[in-house]
């Protein structure tokens, strides 16, 4: 099993590096690329640093990689210019940023849930669900504050980073999508995550 885990680890790292390298080749806006890709880079460093002391489930590692890829694609094109997302769901705007905010809720929800479950920090299923959703909303709100701070510092960088595209309810819809992502994650994947947590605790990966 250790060889299988090692192989998966290197595949994860390989995919991350390849997409990161592609993303950094002639991005639409270099400043925006750094702003969008930095969370993925920070996340990779944290995962590397905690792998031996607090290894996560394969499910969560896979979803984190998917979220990183979403961030790096957005960094390459800017969220308002990602191909194939113009006019999505009948909208006149590019909605790739909404996909990004859905992931911003979906993936952190399972990260928070795994930490809370394994640390036995919350008693009761409904309290666990409430705490997970609250953590996601706090992260989403903090990210919106970061976007505001970027706008105050640099209007030019903020236009590409925020990706509001003239939508007055952008902040509220971003947080709503993160909330929806968190709820979907908890409803759809809690049982699968619990099974993997039990396997991890038993030492079978």
Steps between C-alpha positions, in 0.01 A plus 500: 500500500789737572620474140148578376476802729841619382395465135182698560702770678734541204213497250332776702821705505563436130154618393530806723839601359397443136184710532686767697770518233239528223309762696808716540587508128388838363200552729253771406613713793807413707387682816164324488675169442695541823189601693299201373774238518643596839231309699581185301872541566438565870271198519761276337763614752263433791414153367868418456579619851218306666511180294685292759331642809140534375444315174159569351269259322549433126161660437607830651840498328329442165252782554775737612687427177183568299455830682862593431447428130192725500708778658787458255272501195338818632842649558611426146202654320356722780159391620312726261671356191508121549390331174166318474341674799354801317122490504497203736150431639357773280706775661668781307812482718780246531406283799829320558541701820174348627643153443805613695289619793301176498830316539597752768212361702504135392865420569561697823182345640650153478837619630331661801277197551795261495695701756197536729413130477851371554572742784157423650450873541122494455238267646189422298441478126295817476754701701769367269306609194436843651867550584613388154263739323597782737870445430434513126300821526776655712761406237279635222440827685872540570579442131253775406683729742828412327344593166390833647851567637651422160255745343611770743868441426486459123195574291660356186587166662166490680294514179647172380526344846144572610339405170176675590427584135259773609286266711382696807418186700834334433611480864169362620478244219861392562419423863174330404688270261753418773212420735339279236832324443539431872149359529548279193830368636353413838190337351672306221838396638478472880454123498782441252725725705411316822591167341838635392561650844437158657739337252763763574460445874538125447825560314379376160507841325 
